[in-house]
XYZ file of C-alpha atoms in Angstrom:
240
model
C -0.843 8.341 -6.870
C -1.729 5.974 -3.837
C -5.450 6.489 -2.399
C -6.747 4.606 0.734
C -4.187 2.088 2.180
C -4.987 -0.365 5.113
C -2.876 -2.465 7.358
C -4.599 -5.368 9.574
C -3.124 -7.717 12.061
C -4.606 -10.962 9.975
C -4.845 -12.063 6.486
C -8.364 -10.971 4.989
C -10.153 -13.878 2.988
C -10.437 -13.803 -0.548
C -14.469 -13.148 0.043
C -13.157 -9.629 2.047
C -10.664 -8.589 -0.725
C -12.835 -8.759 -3.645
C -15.502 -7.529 -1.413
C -13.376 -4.486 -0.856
C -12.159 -3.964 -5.065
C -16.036 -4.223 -5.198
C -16.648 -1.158 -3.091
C -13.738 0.846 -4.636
C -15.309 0.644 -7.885
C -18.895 1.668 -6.933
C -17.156 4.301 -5.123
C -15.366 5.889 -7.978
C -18.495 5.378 -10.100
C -20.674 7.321 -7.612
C -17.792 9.784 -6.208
C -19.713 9.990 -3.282
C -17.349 11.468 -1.550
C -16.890 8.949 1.286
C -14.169 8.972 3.698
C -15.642 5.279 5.040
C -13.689 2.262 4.257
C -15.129 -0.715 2.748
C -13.850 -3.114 5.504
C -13.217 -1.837 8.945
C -13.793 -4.875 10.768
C -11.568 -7.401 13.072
C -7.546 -6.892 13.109
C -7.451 -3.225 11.886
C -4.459 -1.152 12.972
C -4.355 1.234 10.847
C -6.651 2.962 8.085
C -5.482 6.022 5.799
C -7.840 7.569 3.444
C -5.634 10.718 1.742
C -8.353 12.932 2.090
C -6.059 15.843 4.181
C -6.608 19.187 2.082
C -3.168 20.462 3.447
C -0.631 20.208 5.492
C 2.299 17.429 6.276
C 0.078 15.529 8.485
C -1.767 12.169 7.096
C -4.306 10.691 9.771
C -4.982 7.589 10.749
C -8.593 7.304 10.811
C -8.829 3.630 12.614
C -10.281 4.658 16.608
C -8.574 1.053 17.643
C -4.809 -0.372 17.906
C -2.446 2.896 17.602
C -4.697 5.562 17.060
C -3.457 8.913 16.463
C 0.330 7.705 16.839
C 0.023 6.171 13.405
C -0.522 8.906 11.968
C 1.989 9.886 8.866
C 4.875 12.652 8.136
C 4.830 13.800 4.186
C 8.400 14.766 3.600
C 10.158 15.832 0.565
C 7.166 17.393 -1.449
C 7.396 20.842 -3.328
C 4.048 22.042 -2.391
C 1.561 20.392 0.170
C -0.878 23.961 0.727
C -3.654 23.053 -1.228
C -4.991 20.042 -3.212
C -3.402 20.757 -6.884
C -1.477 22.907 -5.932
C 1.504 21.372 -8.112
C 0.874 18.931 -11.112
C 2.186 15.286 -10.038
C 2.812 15.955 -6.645
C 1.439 16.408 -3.190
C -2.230 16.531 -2.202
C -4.914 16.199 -5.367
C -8.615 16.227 -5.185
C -8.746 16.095 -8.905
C -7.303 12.630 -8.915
C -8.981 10.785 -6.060
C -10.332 7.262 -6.287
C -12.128 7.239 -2.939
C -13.448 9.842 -1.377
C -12.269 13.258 -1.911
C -8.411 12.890 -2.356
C -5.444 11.264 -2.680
C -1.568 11.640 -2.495
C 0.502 12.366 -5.993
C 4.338 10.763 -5.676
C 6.457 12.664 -7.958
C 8.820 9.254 -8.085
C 12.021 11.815 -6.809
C 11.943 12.508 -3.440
C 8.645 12.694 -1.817
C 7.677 9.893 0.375
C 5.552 9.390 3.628
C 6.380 8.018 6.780
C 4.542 6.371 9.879
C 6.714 5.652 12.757
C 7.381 2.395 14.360
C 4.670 0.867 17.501
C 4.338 -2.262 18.698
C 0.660 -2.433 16.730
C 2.590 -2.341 13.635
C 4.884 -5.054 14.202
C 3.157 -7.554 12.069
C 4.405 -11.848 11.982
C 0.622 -12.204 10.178
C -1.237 -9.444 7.995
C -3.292 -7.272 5.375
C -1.779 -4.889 3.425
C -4.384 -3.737 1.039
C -3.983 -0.040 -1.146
C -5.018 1.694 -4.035
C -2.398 2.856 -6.643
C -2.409 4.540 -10.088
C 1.294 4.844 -11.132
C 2.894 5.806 -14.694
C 5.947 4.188 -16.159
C 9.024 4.900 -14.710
C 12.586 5.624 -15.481
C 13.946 2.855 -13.040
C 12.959 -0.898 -12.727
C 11.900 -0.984 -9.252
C 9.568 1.334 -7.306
C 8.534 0.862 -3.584
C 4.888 1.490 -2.803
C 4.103 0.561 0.963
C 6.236 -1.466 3.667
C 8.470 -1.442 5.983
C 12.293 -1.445 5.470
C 13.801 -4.873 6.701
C 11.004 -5.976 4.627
C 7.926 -6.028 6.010
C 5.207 -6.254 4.188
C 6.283 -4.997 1.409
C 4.602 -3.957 -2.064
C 6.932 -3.251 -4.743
C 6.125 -2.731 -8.085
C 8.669 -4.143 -10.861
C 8.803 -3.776 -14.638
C 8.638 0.092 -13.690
C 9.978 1.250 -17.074
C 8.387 -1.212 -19.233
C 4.810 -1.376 -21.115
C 3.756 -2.966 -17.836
C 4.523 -3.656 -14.077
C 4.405 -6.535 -11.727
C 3.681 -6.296 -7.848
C 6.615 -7.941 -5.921
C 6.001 -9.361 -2.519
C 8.575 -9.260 -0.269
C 8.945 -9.960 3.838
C 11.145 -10.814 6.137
C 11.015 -14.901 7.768
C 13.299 -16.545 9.449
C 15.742 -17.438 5.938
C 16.495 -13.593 6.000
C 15.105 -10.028 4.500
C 14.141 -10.816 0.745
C 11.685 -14.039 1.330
C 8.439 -13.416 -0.567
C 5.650 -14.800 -2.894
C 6.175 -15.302 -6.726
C 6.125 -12.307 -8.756
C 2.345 -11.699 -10.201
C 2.475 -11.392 -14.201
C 2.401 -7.917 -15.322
C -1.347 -7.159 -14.551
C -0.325 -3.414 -13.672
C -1.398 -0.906 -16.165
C -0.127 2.655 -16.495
C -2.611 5.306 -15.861
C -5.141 2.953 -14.182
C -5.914 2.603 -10.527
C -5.236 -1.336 -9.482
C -6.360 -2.291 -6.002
C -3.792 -4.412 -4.593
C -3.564 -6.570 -1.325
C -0.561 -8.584 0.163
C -2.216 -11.326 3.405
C 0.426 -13.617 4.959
C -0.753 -16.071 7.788
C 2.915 -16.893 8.749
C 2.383 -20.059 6.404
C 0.986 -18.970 3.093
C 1.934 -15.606 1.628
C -0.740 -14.634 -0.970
C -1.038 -11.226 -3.407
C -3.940 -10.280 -5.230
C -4.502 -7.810 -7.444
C -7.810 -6.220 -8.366
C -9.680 -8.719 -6.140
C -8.450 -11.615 -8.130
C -5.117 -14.048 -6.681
C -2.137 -13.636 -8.782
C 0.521 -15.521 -6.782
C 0.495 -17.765 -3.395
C 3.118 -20.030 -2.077
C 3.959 -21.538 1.327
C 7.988 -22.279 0.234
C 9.440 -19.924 3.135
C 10.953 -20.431 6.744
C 8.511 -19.315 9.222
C 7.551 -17.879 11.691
C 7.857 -13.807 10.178
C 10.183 -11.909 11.811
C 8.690 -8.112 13.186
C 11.522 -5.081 12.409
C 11.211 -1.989 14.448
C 11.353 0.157 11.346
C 8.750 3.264 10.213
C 6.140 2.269 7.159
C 6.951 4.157 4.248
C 5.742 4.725 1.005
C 5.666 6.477 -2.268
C 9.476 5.467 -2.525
C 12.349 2.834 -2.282
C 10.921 0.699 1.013
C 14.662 0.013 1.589
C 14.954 3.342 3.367
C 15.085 6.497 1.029
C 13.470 8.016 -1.592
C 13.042 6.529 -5.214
C-alpha cells in the first residue's frame, strides 16, 4: 500500500522530515480526513495524496512546477471502480494513512506511472512516501523512482522477517550509485514513512523521521534520465 508520496527539487532538512513523520502520525491518530500535506513549501514539483475514489487517473495536487501534466496512469489493476472494490489491490479507503485513501499494489502487475517533464528531471531532491508493504516472494521490490535510476526507493530483504530501503541514483560513475543500505528497520504490516534527499554531494535516507544511512563516496554531479516515475513495481521498467 503506498499513501501520500512527494517529490521536491531540493533536499528537505532533517528538521522538515521528522516534522513531516510528525504530522503523518497525528494524522492517522485523528483520521481527519485531510487531503493537505504536511510540507508544501519551497522546491515542490509534485504532491500525490491517493485519495481518487475511482478511476485510472492519480492527480497531482501541487498548483506549481508541472501541474496537471504530472498527473499519474494506474495500469495493470483488476478493479479500480470503487475503493475496496478488490482485497489487496487498487483504490482502498479502508486502508488509508492520510486522508481518505490510498493505493493497494498487488506485487504482480499493477503499477503507476507519471510521464517524463523537464520539472521532474531532478540532479538534487526529496523523495519522501508512505508505505505499508507485506513480505514478499522475491528479494527486491521497487517502490518509487525513475528507471535509469533516479531517485530510487527500493525495498530489499522482501521475503525475509524484515526489509531494508535501498537507495539508488544515477551520478556520473553510472546507473547503480547510491547510499548504504539502512538496517532492516522495515516492518511488515506497518506503515514506515520514508524519505531519500540528495544535494548532488551527500545522499541521505531516513526512515520514520530518523537517518539510517548518508554518505558522500559518489561521482557527482547526478545525471537527469528522461524516463516516467513509476511505482508499486520493479523501477527498472516493468512490473514486479
Amino acid at each position: 500500500k503506498v499513501d501520500n508520496l512527494q517529490i521536491f527539487s531540493r533536499p528537505l532538512s532533517p528538521a522538515e522530515i521528522l516534522a513531516n513523520y510528525a504530522a503523518g502520525n497525528i494524522e492517522f491518530q485523528t483520521r481527519t480526513g485531510s487531503d493537505v500535506s504536511p510540507d508544501d513549501g519551497p522546491g515542490l514539483v509534485g504532491q500525490w495524496n491517493f485519495n481518487e475514489p475511482s478511476g485510472i487517473s492519480l492527480s497531482n495536487l501541487a498548483s506549481t512546477t508541472c501541474g496537471s501534466l504530472c498527473n499519474g496512469t494506474l495500469a495493470g489493476f483488476a478493479n479500480t471502480s470503487a475503493p475496496d472494490a478488490l482485497a489487496g489491490s487498487g483504490w482502498t479507503a479502508a486502508n488509508a494513512r492520510w486522508g481518505s485513501g490510498a493505493l493497494m499494489f498487488d506485487g504482480s502487475n499493477d503499477t503507476t506511472s507519471i510521464a517524463d517533464t523537464p520539472s521532474l528531471r531532478l540532479t538534487t531532491y526529496t523523495a519522501e512516501v508512505w508505505f505499508k508493504g507485506s513480505q514478499q516472494n522475491e528479494y527486491w521490490k521497487g517502490i518509487v523512482g525513475k528507471p535509469g535510476r533516479n531517485f530510487n526507493v527500493w525495498l530489499g530483504n522482501a521475503n525475509g522477517s524484515a526489509g531494508f530501503i535501498h537507495h539508488r541514483f544515477h551520478d556520473q560513475a553510472g546507473t547503480n550509485s547510491g547510499c548504504p543500505d539502512t538496517p532492516n528497520v522495515i516492518t511488515w504490516g506497518s506503515w514506515h514513512q520514508v524519505v531519500l534527499t540528495n544535494d548532488g554531494t551527500t545522499c541521505k535516507t531516513f526512515v520514520d523521521g530518523i537517518l539510517q544511512s548518508s554518505s558522500n563516496a559518489f561521482t557527482g554531479p547526478l545525471i537527469a534520465d528522461n524516463y516516467p516515475v513509476i511505482f508499486g513495481s520493479n523501477l527498472d521498467g516493468g512490473a514486479s
